[in-house]
mmCIF file of C-alpha atoms and ligand atoms in Angstrom:
data_model
loop_
_atom_site.group_PDB
_atom_site.id
_atom_site.type_symbol
_atom_site.label_atom_id
_atom_site.label_comp_id
_atom_site.label_asym_id
_atom_site.label_seq_id
_atom_site.Cartn_x
_atom_site.Cartn_y
_atom_site.Cartn_z
ATOM 1 C CA MET A 1 0.000 0.000 0.000
ATOM 2 C CA THR A 2 1.386 3.447 -0.868
ATOM 3 C CA SER A 3 1.409 6.055 1.879
ATOM 4 C CA PRO A 4 -0.919 9.073 1.563
ATOM 5 C CA HIS A 5 0.570 11.723 -0.691
ATOM 6 C CA ALA A 6 -0.463 14.722 -2.776
ATOM 7 C CA THR A 7 1.107 17.362 -5.004
ATOM 8 C CA ALA A 8 -0.080 20.927 -5.457
ATOM 9 C CA VAL A 9 0.889 23.988 -7.481
ATOM 10 C CA ALA A 10 0.480 27.624 -6.456
ATOM 11 C CA HIS A 11 1.623 30.975 -7.840
ATOM 12 C CA PRO A 12 2.835 34.155 -6.151
ATOM 13 C CA ASN A 13 0.578 37.145 -5.714
ATOM 14 C CA LEU A 14 1.344 40.849 -5.587
ATOM 15 C CA ALA A 15 -0.746 43.097 -3.385
ATOM 16 C CA LEU A 16 -2.480 46.198 -4.741
ATOM 17 C CA ILE A 17 -3.540 47.007 -1.169
ATOM 18 C CA LYS A 18 -0.802 45.748 1.138
ATOM 19 C CA TYR A 19 -0.845 43.599 4.244
ATOM 20 C CA TRP A 20 1.612 45.052 6.753
ATOM 21 C CA GLY A 21 1.099 44.329 10.448
ATOM 22 C CA LYS A 22 -0.530 41.587 12.533
ATOM 23 C CA ARG A 23 -2.963 41.871 15.394
ATOM 24 C CA ASP A 24 -2.374 38.211 16.345
ATOM 25 C CA HIS A 25 1.029 36.703 15.555
ATOM 26 C CA ASP A 26 0.144 33.128 16.470
ATOM 27 C CA LEU A 27 -3.033 32.993 14.351
ATOM 28 C CA VAL A 28 -1.563 35.340 11.691
ATOM 29 C CA LEU A 29 -4.463 37.777 11.837
ATOM 30 C CA PRO A 30 -3.734 41.031 10.011
ATOM 31 C CA CYS A 31 -4.415 44.567 11.270
ATOM 32 C CA THR A 32 -6.253 45.290 8.000
ATOM 33 C CA GLY A 33 -7.636 43.440 5.001
ATOM 34 C CA SER A 34 -5.599 43.459 1.778
ATOM 35 C CA LEU A 35 -6.097 42.746 -1.910
ATOM 36 C CA SER A 36 -3.861 41.189 -4.535
ATOM 37 C CA LEU A 37 -3.429 39.858 -8.028
ATOM 38 C CA THR A 38 -2.342 36.218 -8.298
ATOM 39 C CA LEU A 39 0.202 35.922 -11.110
ATOM 40 C CA ASP A 40 0.788 33.301 -13.808
ATOM 41 C CA VAL A 41 4.599 33.209 -13.388
ATOM 42 C CA PHE A 42 6.967 31.489 -10.932
ATOM 43 C CA PRO A 43 4.835 28.535 -9.803
ATOM 44 C CA THR A 44 5.789 26.529 -6.732
ATOM 45 C CA ARG A 45 5.148 22.778 -6.901
ATOM 46 C CA THR A 46 5.044 20.959 -3.580
ATOM 47 C CA SER A 47 4.573 17.294 -2.709
ATOM 48 C CA VAL A 48 3.693 15.968 0.723
ATOM 49 C CA ARG A 49 4.070 12.272 1.568
ATOM 50 C CA LEU A 50 3.214 10.912 4.998
ATOM 51 C CA ASP A 51 5.757 8.477 6.401
ATOM 52 C CA PRO A 52 5.087 6.717 9.754
ATOM 53 C CA GLU A 53 8.805 5.784 9.920
ATOM 54 C CA LEU A 54 9.993 9.406 10.115
ATOM 55 C CA THR A 55 10.912 10.999 13.469
ATOM 56 C CA ASN A 56 10.638 14.551 12.088
ATOM 57 C CA ASP A 57 9.412 16.252 8.926
ATOM 58 C CA ARG A 58 11.887 16.422 6.048
ATOM 59 C CA LEU A 59 12.033 19.366 3.674
ATOM 60 C CA ILE A 60 13.688 19.237 0.263
ATOM 61 C CA LEU A 61 13.680 22.654 -1.398
ATOM 62 C CA ASN A 62 14.896 22.830 -4.996
ATOM 63 C CA GLU A 63 16.540 19.421 -4.570
ATOM 64 C CA GLU A 64 18.438 20.373 -1.415
ATOM 65 C CA GLU A 65 17.646 19.164 2.080
ATOM 66 C CA VAL A 66 16.762 22.130 4.285
ATOM 67 C CA THR A 67 17.144 22.276 8.084
ATOM 68 C CA GLY A 68 17.089 25.097 10.662
ATOM 69 C CA ASN A 69 14.475 27.870 10.632
ATOM 70 C CA ALA A 70 12.913 27.030 7.274
ATOM 71 C CA LEU A 71 12.300 23.431 8.396
ATOM 72 C CA GLU A 72 10.977 24.661 11.762
ATOM 73 C CA ARG A 73 8.455 26.891 9.998
ATOM 74 C CA VAL A 74 7.221 24.001 7.848
ATOM 75 C CA ARG A 75 7.116 21.685 10.847
ATOM 76 C CA SER A 76 5.024 24.059 12.982
ATOM 77 C CA PHE A 77 2.721 24.532 10.005
ATOM 78 C CA LEU A 78 2.330 20.755 9.594
ATOM 79 C CA ASP A 79 1.756 20.470 13.371
ATOM 80 C CA ILE A 80 -1.481 22.435 12.806
ATOM 81 C CA VAL A 81 -2.416 20.011 10.010
ATOM 82 C CA ARG A 82 -1.608 16.983 12.211
ATOM 83 C CA GLU A 83 -3.608 18.338 15.119
ATOM 84 C CA ARG A 84 -6.651 19.018 12.931
ATOM 85 C CA SER A 85 -6.487 15.715 11.057
ATOM 86 C CA GLY A 86 -5.667 13.496 14.047
ATOM 87 C CA GLN A 87 -2.884 11.935 11.972
ATOM 88 C CA ALA A 88 0.445 12.043 13.782
ATOM 89 C CA ALA A 89 2.756 10.943 10.942
ATOM 90 C CA TYR A 90 5.591 13.211 9.858
ATOM 91 C CA ALA A 91 5.980 13.971 6.174
ATOM 92 C CA HIS A 92 8.457 14.229 3.343
ATOM 93 C CA VAL A 93 7.917 17.652 1.797
ATOM 94 C CA GLU A 94 9.484 18.293 -1.558
ATOM 95 C CA SER A 95 9.148 21.736 -3.054
ATOM 96 C CA ARG A 96 10.345 23.323 -6.243
ATOM 97 C CA ASN A 97 10.339 27.051 -6.492
ATOM 98 C CA SER A 98 11.036 28.996 -9.644
ATOM 99 C CA VAL A 99 10.991 32.406 -7.984
ATOM 100 C CA PRO A 100 14.255 33.621 -6.415
ATOM 101 C CA THR A 101 13.615 32.706 -2.746
ATOM 102 C CA GLY A 102 13.448 35.660 -0.351
ATOM 103 C CA ALA A 103 13.862 38.277 -3.082
ATOM 104 C CA GLY A 104 10.588 40.044 -2.347
ATOM 105 C CA LEU A 105 8.787 38.178 -5.104
ATOM 106 C CA ALA A 106 6.479 36.403 -2.689
ATOM 107 C CA SER A 107 8.019 32.917 -2.619
ATOM 108 C CA SER A 108 6.540 32.328 0.846
ATOM 109 C CA ALA A 109 3.061 33.079 -0.537
ATOM 110 C CA SER A 110 3.204 30.499 -3.327
ATOM 111 C CA GLY A 111 5.137 28.136 -1.028
ATOM 112 C CA PHE A 112 2.612 28.001 1.800
ATOM 113 C CA ALA A 113 -0.377 28.042 -0.580
ATOM 114 C CA ALA A 114 1.020 24.954 -2.324
ATOM 115 C CA LEU A 115 1.969 23.318 0.991
ATOM 116 C CA ALA A 116 -1.473 23.960 2.523
ATOM 117 C CA THR A 117 -3.151 22.444 -0.541
ATOM 118 C CA ALA A 118 -0.922 19.357 -0.791
ATOM 119 C CA ALA A 119 -0.867 18.753 2.987
ATOM 120 C CA SER A 120 -4.661 19.115 3.341
ATOM 121 C CA SER A 121 -5.153 16.503 0.669
ATOM 122 C CA ALA A 122 -2.485 14.110 2.007
ATOM 123 C CA TYR A 123 -3.721 14.359 5.619
ATOM 124 C CA GLY A 124 -7.396 14.206 4.636
ATOM 125 C CA LEU A 125 -8.471 17.744 5.625
ATOM 126 C CA PRO A 126 -11.085 19.747 3.666
ATOM 127 C CA THR A 127 -9.770 21.182 0.397
ATOM 128 C CA ASP A 128 -12.364 23.856 -0.357
ATOM 129 C CA SER A 129 -10.775 27.234 -1.074
ATOM 130 C CA THR A 130 -11.898 28.853 2.195
ATOM 131 C CA ALA A 131 -10.409 26.069 4.322
ATOM 132 C CA LEU A 132 -7.199 26.116 2.275
ATOM 133 C CA SER A 133 -6.926 29.893 2.436
ATOM 134 C CA ARG A 134 -7.421 29.923 6.228
ATOM 135 C CA LEU A 135 -4.791 27.225 6.619
ATOM 136 C CA ALA A 136 -2.271 28.811 4.210
ATOM 137 C CA ARG A 137 -2.595 32.040 6.212
ATOM 138 C CA ARG A 138 -1.060 30.287 9.232
ATOM 139 C CA GLY A 139 2.125 29.621 7.244
ATOM 140 C CA SER A 140 2.473 33.117 5.815
ATOM 141 C CA GLY A 141 -0.246 35.754 5.779
ATOM 142 C CA SER A 142 -0.014 36.635 2.104
ATOM 143 C CA ALA A 143 -0.181 32.910 1.197
ATOM 144 C CA CYS A 144 -3.933 32.918 1.883
ATOM 145 C CA ARG A 145 -4.364 35.073 -1.229
ATOM 146 C CA SER A 146 -2.310 32.735 -3.472
ATOM 147 C CA VAL A 147 -4.940 30.015 -2.914
ATOM 148 C CA ILE A 148 -7.313 32.206 -4.961
ATOM 149 C CA ALA A 149 -7.162 32.961 -8.703
ATOM 150 C CA ASP A 150 -6.866 36.473 -10.168
ATOM 151 C CA LEU A 151 -8.004 39.251 -7.791
ATOM 152 C CA ALA A 152 -8.276 38.175 -4.156
ATOM 153 C CA VAL A 153 -9.391 40.119 -1.112
ATOM 154 C CA TRP A 154 -8.136 38.846 2.254
ATOM 155 C CA HIS A 155 -10.637 39.650 4.985
ATOM 156 C CA ALA A 156 -9.044 40.752 8.257
ATOM 157 C CA GLY A 157 -11.550 38.543 10.139
ATOM 158 C CA ASP A 158 -14.236 39.461 12.694
ATOM 159 C CA GLY A 159 -13.271 39.965 16.328
ATOM 160 C CA GLU A 160 -10.444 37.985 17.878
ATOM 161 C CA GLY A 161 -9.359 34.392 18.512
ATOM 162 C CA HIS A 162 -11.405 31.571 17.051
ATOM 163 C CA ALA A 163 -14.085 33.815 15.514
ATOM 164 C CA ALA A 164 -11.442 35.843 13.699
ATOM 165 C CA ASP A 165 -9.545 32.731 12.611
ATOM 166 C CA ALA A 166 -12.727 31.355 11.030
ATOM 167 C CA THR A 167 -13.458 34.554 9.093
ATOM 168 C CA SER A 168 -9.970 35.607 7.994
ATOM 169 C CA TYR A 169 -9.460 34.159 4.516
ATOM 170 C CA ALA A 170 -9.192 35.314 0.922
ATOM 171 C CA GLU A 171 -11.822 35.150 -1.783
ATOM 172 C CA GLN A 172 -12.025 36.228 -5.385
ATOM 173 C CA VAL A 173 -13.390 39.642 -6.342
ATOM 174 C CA PRO A 174 -14.383 40.836 -9.816
ATOM 175 C CA GLY A 175 -12.395 43.520 -11.603
ATOM 176 C CA PRO A 176 -10.818 44.602 -14.888
ATOM 177 C CA ARG A 177 -8.162 42.479 -16.632
ATOM 178 C CA LEU A 178 -4.869 43.492 -15.044
ATOM 179 C CA ALA A 179 -1.244 42.535 -15.629
ATOM 180 C CA MET A 180 2.166 43.419 -14.232
ATOM 181 C CA VAL A 181 5.744 43.837 -15.329
ATOM 182 C CA ILE A 182 8.102 42.875 -12.512
ATOM 183 C CA ALA A 183 11.388 44.743 -12.589
ATOM 184 C CA VAL A 184 14.015 42.702 -10.765
ATOM 185 C CA VAL A 185 16.246 45.311 -9.142
ATOM 186 C CA SER A 186 17.923 42.665 -6.984
ATOM 187 C CA ALA A 187 17.407 38.921 -6.697
ATOM 188 C CA ALA A 188 19.451 38.767 -3.476
ATOM 189 C CA GLN A 189 17.887 37.636 -0.177
ATOM 190 C CA LYS A 190 16.412 40.705 1.513
ATOM 191 C CA SER A 191 18.243 42.210 4.467
ATOM 192 C CA ILE A 192 15.315 41.909 6.865
ATOM 193 C CA SER A 193 12.318 39.606 6.439
ATOM 194 C CA SER A 194 8.753 40.918 6.080
ATOM 195 C CA ARG A 195 7.799 39.046 9.214
ATOM 196 C CA VAL A 196 10.398 40.772 11.381
ATOM 197 C CA ALA A 197 10.094 44.165 9.691
ATOM 198 C CA MET A 198 6.304 44.380 9.989
ATOM 199 C CA LYS A 199 6.541 43.638 13.716
ATOM 200 C CA LEU A 200 9.170 46.372 14.160
ATOM 201 C CA THR A 201 7.032 48.814 12.151
ATOM 202 C CA ALA A 202 4.009 48.168 14.370
ATOM 203 C CA GLU A 203 6.145 48.529 17.502
ATOM 204 C CA SER A 204 8.164 51.609 16.645
ATOM 205 C CA SER A 205 6.886 53.546 13.610
ATOM 206 C CA PRO A 206 4.836 56.596 14.634
ATOM 207 C CA PHE A 207 3.132 56.292 11.225
ATOM 208 C CA PHE A 208 1.783 52.795 11.846
ATOM 209 C CA ASP A 209 -1.651 53.865 13.181
ATOM 210 C CA GLY A 210 -2.109 56.130 10.154
ATOM 211 C CA TRP A 211 -1.103 53.249 7.912
ATOM 212 C CA VAL A 212 -3.799 51.021 9.439
ATOM 213 C CA SER A 213 -6.624 53.581 9.226
ATOM 214 C CA GLY A 214 -5.565 54.683 5.717
ATOM 215 C CA THR A 215 -5.372 51.122 4.419
ATOM 216 C CA THR A 216 -8.781 50.207 5.790
ATOM 217 C CA ALA A 217 -10.200 53.096 3.744
ATOM 218 C CA ASP A 218 -8.036 52.247 0.705
ATOM 219 C CA LEU A 219 -9.350 48.685 0.684
ATOM 220 C CA ASP A 220 -12.976 49.873 0.584
ATOM 221 C CA ASP A 221 -12.143 52.339 -2.199
ATOM 222 C CA MET A 222 -10.237 49.677 -4.127
ATOM 223 C CA GLN A 223 -13.154 47.248 -4.061
ATOM 224 C CA THR A 224 -15.486 49.986 -5.288
ATOM 225 C CA ALA A 225 -13.047 50.905 -8.085
ATOM 226 C CA LEU A 226 -12.593 47.262 -9.136
ATOM 227 C CA THR A 227 -16.332 46.624 -9.231
ATOM 228 C CA ALA A 228 -16.818 49.766 -11.335
ATOM 229 C CA GLY A 229 -13.952 48.714 -13.644
ATOM 230 C CA ASP A 230 -12.313 52.085 -12.876
ATOM 231 C CA TYR A 231 -8.730 51.241 -13.846
ATOM 232 C CA THR A 232 -7.384 54.743 -13.169
ATOM 233 C CA ARG A 233 -8.620 54.681 -9.581
ATOM 234 C CA VAL A 234 -7.293 51.118 -9.142
ATOM 235 C CA GLY A 235 -3.850 52.266 -10.301
ATOM 236 C CA GLU A 236 -3.778 55.419 -8.178
ATOM 237 C CA LEU A 237 -4.766 53.494 -5.057
ATOM 238 C CA THR A 238 -2.186 50.782 -5.809
ATOM 239 C CA GLU A 239 0.729 53.194 -6.126
ATOM 240 C CA SER A 240 -0.290 55.377 -3.219
ATOM 241 C CA ASN A 241 -0.951 52.450 -0.860
ATOM 242 C CA ALA A 242 2.494 50.980 -1.602
ATOM 243 C CA LEU A 243 4.241 54.289 -0.915
ATOM 244 C CA ARG A 244 2.301 54.654 2.329
ATOM 245 C CA MET A 245 3.468 51.210 3.412
ATOM 246 C CA HIS A 246 7.066 52.186 2.668
ATOM 247 C CA ALA A 247 6.584 55.473 4.548
ATOM 248 C CA ALA A 248 5.390 53.527 7.597
ATOM 249 C CA ILE A 249 8.348 51.139 7.247
ATOM 250 C CA ASN A 250 10.784 54.062 6.895
ATOM 251 C CA GLY A 251 9.490 55.393 10.213
ATOM 252 C CA THR A 252 10.746 52.323 12.096
ATOM 253 C CA ARG A 253 13.629 52.702 14.581
ATOM 254 C CA PRO A 254 16.290 51.615 13.772
ATOM 255 C CA ALA A 255 15.153 52.728 10.301
ATOM 256 C CA ILE A 256 14.311 50.187 7.609
ATOM 257 C CA ARG A 257 14.424 51.143 3.940
ATOM 258 C CA TYR A 258 13.663 48.604 1.217
ATOM 259 C CA LEU A 259 13.532 50.828 -1.852
ATOM 260 C CA ALA A 260 16.825 51.322 -3.691
ATOM 261 C CA PRO A 261 17.684 54.246 -6.020
ATOM 262 C CA THR A 262 16.674 52.106 -9.027
ATOM 263 C CA SER A 263 13.340 51.295 -7.346
ATOM 264 C CA VAL A 264 12.606 55.016 -7.018
ATOM 265 C CA ALA A 265 13.674 55.568 -10.642
ATOM 266 C CA LEU A 266 11.106 52.927 -11.674
ATOM 267 C CA PHE A 267 8.348 54.810 -9.816
ATOM 268 C CA ASP A 268 9.476 57.992 -11.628
ATOM 269 C CA ALA A 269 9.410 56.210 -14.986
ATOM 270 C CA ALA A 270 5.840 55.041 -14.340
ATOM 271 C CA ALA A 271 4.810 58.662 -13.683
ATOM 272 C CA GLU A 272 6.551 59.833 -16.879
ATOM 273 C CA LEU A 273 4.898 57.151 -18.971
ATOM 274 C CA ARG A 274 1.495 58.191 -17.620
ATOM 275 C CA GLU A 275 2.250 61.719 -18.843
ATOM 276 C CA ASP A 276 2.960 60.176 -22.260
ATOM 277 C CA GLY A 277 -0.376 58.360 -22.261
ATOM 278 C CA LEU A 278 0.611 54.846 -21.127
ATOM 279 C CA GLU A 279 -1.369 54.338 -17.959
ATOM 280 C CA VAL A 280 0.926 52.359 -15.656
ATOM 281 C CA TYR A 281 1.388 52.465 -11.881
ATOM 282 C CA ALA A 282 4.198 51.212 -9.647
ATOM 283 C CA THR A 283 4.108 49.135 -6.472
ATOM 284 C CA ALA A 284 6.775 47.429 -4.361
ATOM 285 C CA ASP A 285 6.727 44.855 -1.575
ATOM 286 C CA ALA A 286 9.311 44.498 1.179
ATOM 287 C CA GLY A 287 12.319 44.653 -1.108
ATOM 288 C CA PRO A 288 13.812 46.743 -3.924
ATOM 289 C CA ASN A 289 11.924 45.062 -6.791
ATOM 290 C CA VAL A 290 9.133 47.048 -8.399
ATOM 291 C CA ALA A 291 5.993 45.741 -10.063
ATOM 292 C CA ILE A 292 4.411 47.893 -12.743
ATOM 293 C CA LEU A 293 0.639 47.541 -12.937
ATOM 294 C CA CYS A 294 -0.956 47.898 -16.351
ATOM 295 C CA ARG A 295 -4.069 46.969 -18.292
ATOM 296 C CA GLU A 296 -3.693 43.442 -19.646
ATOM 297 C CA ASP A 297 -3.873 44.779 -23.212
ATOM 298 C CA ASP A 298 -0.914 47.096 -22.502
ATOM 299 C CA LEU A 299 1.376 44.373 -21.133
ATOM 300 C CA GLU A 300 3.770 44.065 -24.090
ATOM 301 C CA ARG A 301 3.880 47.819 -24.644
ATOM 302 C CA THR A 302 4.613 48.359 -20.953
ATOM 303 C CA ARG A 303 7.398 45.810 -20.916
ATOM 304 C CA ALA A 304 8.917 47.386 -24.030
ATOM 305 C CA ALA A 305 8.732 50.905 -22.559
ATOM 306 C CA PHE A 306 10.608 49.804 -19.442
ATOM 307 C CA ALA A 307 13.120 47.764 -21.451
ATOM 308 C CA VAL A 308 14.138 50.955 -23.280
ATOM 309 C CA ARG A 309 14.564 52.888 -20.037
ATOM 310 C CA PHE A 310 16.091 50.062 -17.951
ATOM 311 C CA PRO A 311 18.042 47.879 -20.415
ATOM 312 C CA ASP A 312 20.009 46.164 -17.625
ATOM 313 C CA LEU A 313 17.026 44.970 -15.600
ATOM 314 C CA ASP A 314 15.250 41.650 -15.851
ATOM 315 C CA LEU A 315 11.642 42.514 -16.734
ATOM 316 C CA ILE A 316 9.097 39.757 -16.205
ATOM 317 C CA ALA A 317 5.687 40.087 -17.841
ATOM 318 C CA ALA A 318 2.945 38.491 -15.733
ATOM 319 C CA ARG A 319 -0.772 38.096 -16.257
ATOM 320 C CA SER A 320 -3.419 37.052 -13.803
ATOM 321 C CA GLY A 321 -2.894 33.470 -12.665
ATOM 322 C CA PRO A 322 -4.801 30.483 -11.264
ATOM 323 C CA GLY A 323 -5.472 29.672 -7.634
ATOM 324 C CA ALA A 324 -3.699 26.775 -5.923
ATOM 325 C CA TYR A 325 -4.602 23.374 -7.355
ATOM 326 C CA LEU A 326 -3.856 19.699 -6.821
ATOM 327 C CA THR A 327 -2.098 17.819 -9.600
ATOM 328 C CA GLU A 328 -2.360 14.157 -10.443
ATOM 329 C CA GLY A 329 0.163 11.969 -8.629
ATOM 330 C CA GLU A 330 3.690 13.110 -7.819
HETATM 331 C C1 DP6 B 401 5.003 43.450 1.767
HETATM 332 O O1 DP6 B 401 2.981 37.323 4.087
HETATM 333 O O2 DP6 B 401 5.492 37.450 3.921
HETATM 334 O O3 DP6 B 401 4.460 41.415 0.665
HETATM 335 O O4 DP6 B 401 2.598 36.727 7.381
HETATM 336 O O5 DP6 B 401 4.782 37.291 8.412
HETATM 337 O O6 DP6 B 401 4.679 35.550 6.630
HETATM 338 P P1 DP6 B 401 4.088 36.829 7.174
HETATM 339 O O7 DP6 B 401 4.352 37.986 6.091
HETATM 340 P P2 DP6 B 401 4.236 37.965 4.510
HETATM 341 O O8 DP6 B 401 4.158 39.554 4.246
HETATM 342 C C2 DP6 B 401 3.908 40.095 2.990
HETATM 343 C C3 DP6 B 401 4.055 41.554 3.035
HETATM 344 C C4 DP6 B 401 4.038 42.271 1.706
HETATM 345 C C5 DP6 B 401 2.668 42.857 1.399
HETATM 346 C C6 DP6 B 401 1.595 41.895 0.911
HETATM 347 O O9 DP6 B 401 1.902 40.888 0.259
HETATM 348 O O10 DP6 B 401 0.413 42.220 1.132
#
């Protein structure tokens, strides 16, 4: 008899309204809701195989055995799965990631979305998108949005504790056809992880409260703009919300700054192109890379415009992508 196993694929997402700050670190409950576009590039493929012989989980990432903190994070995630499923067996986890890990291109989002999906299937937990999104959230907050295709809103959740845990998940929202060009300013591991930096921002940035109230309003406005198909408003909110997040981060002591001179130049180029009639907007996560938001029909033109201005940068064209899904066999 073969042991229970499953394989799943998930893609990264990039937030138009950012998640930055937790109100519950253990349950990974955010201070605000957020909203993102799941992309069709850089899939993560993860297999989970239960093995009653193992005395700990094993993690193979891109064909290399991983120990230390990364294994610990996967193990505590699978502990939640084991507790819920009543199955105590440890697992072999094999994951293949095509996005440069830790480079601010959301590898933890695709990683935990794929792991939640494969592990739920292998351990016999529910695999509906709400259950998977809630579970993926426990691995990495933004991962709950990678469970969902295209545009996904992550609800902050009602109240605290169990009630909030049950209501904090992502679901799809309608909107115009969007795409992004990702400008890879640096593929190096970032100096300080999102997890650590968002905690420091909440603890020490005097701008954090303003960030939370502003983002709550931005999320409402964004959903209205998406429903109305108002691309201009979607773009303005995207760029402004990202800069507000970076402003809050910059206010941390000791100071944290993710944007590099080239990142700022990319924001400037987006503004110049808008003047010239190509309606693009910039956003950046916790790292120097910049994603340029555009209408899907403008994707090639946008990539070409940035290639002329930034000939040395890797420019990745991405469209809206699928939610996490199980594949047949290994
Ligand atoms: C800047 O989801 O990586 O990309 O929940 O601590 O694992 P943890 O954080 P993570 O943070 C992502 C932050 C962001 C913005 C976003 O994706 O919304």
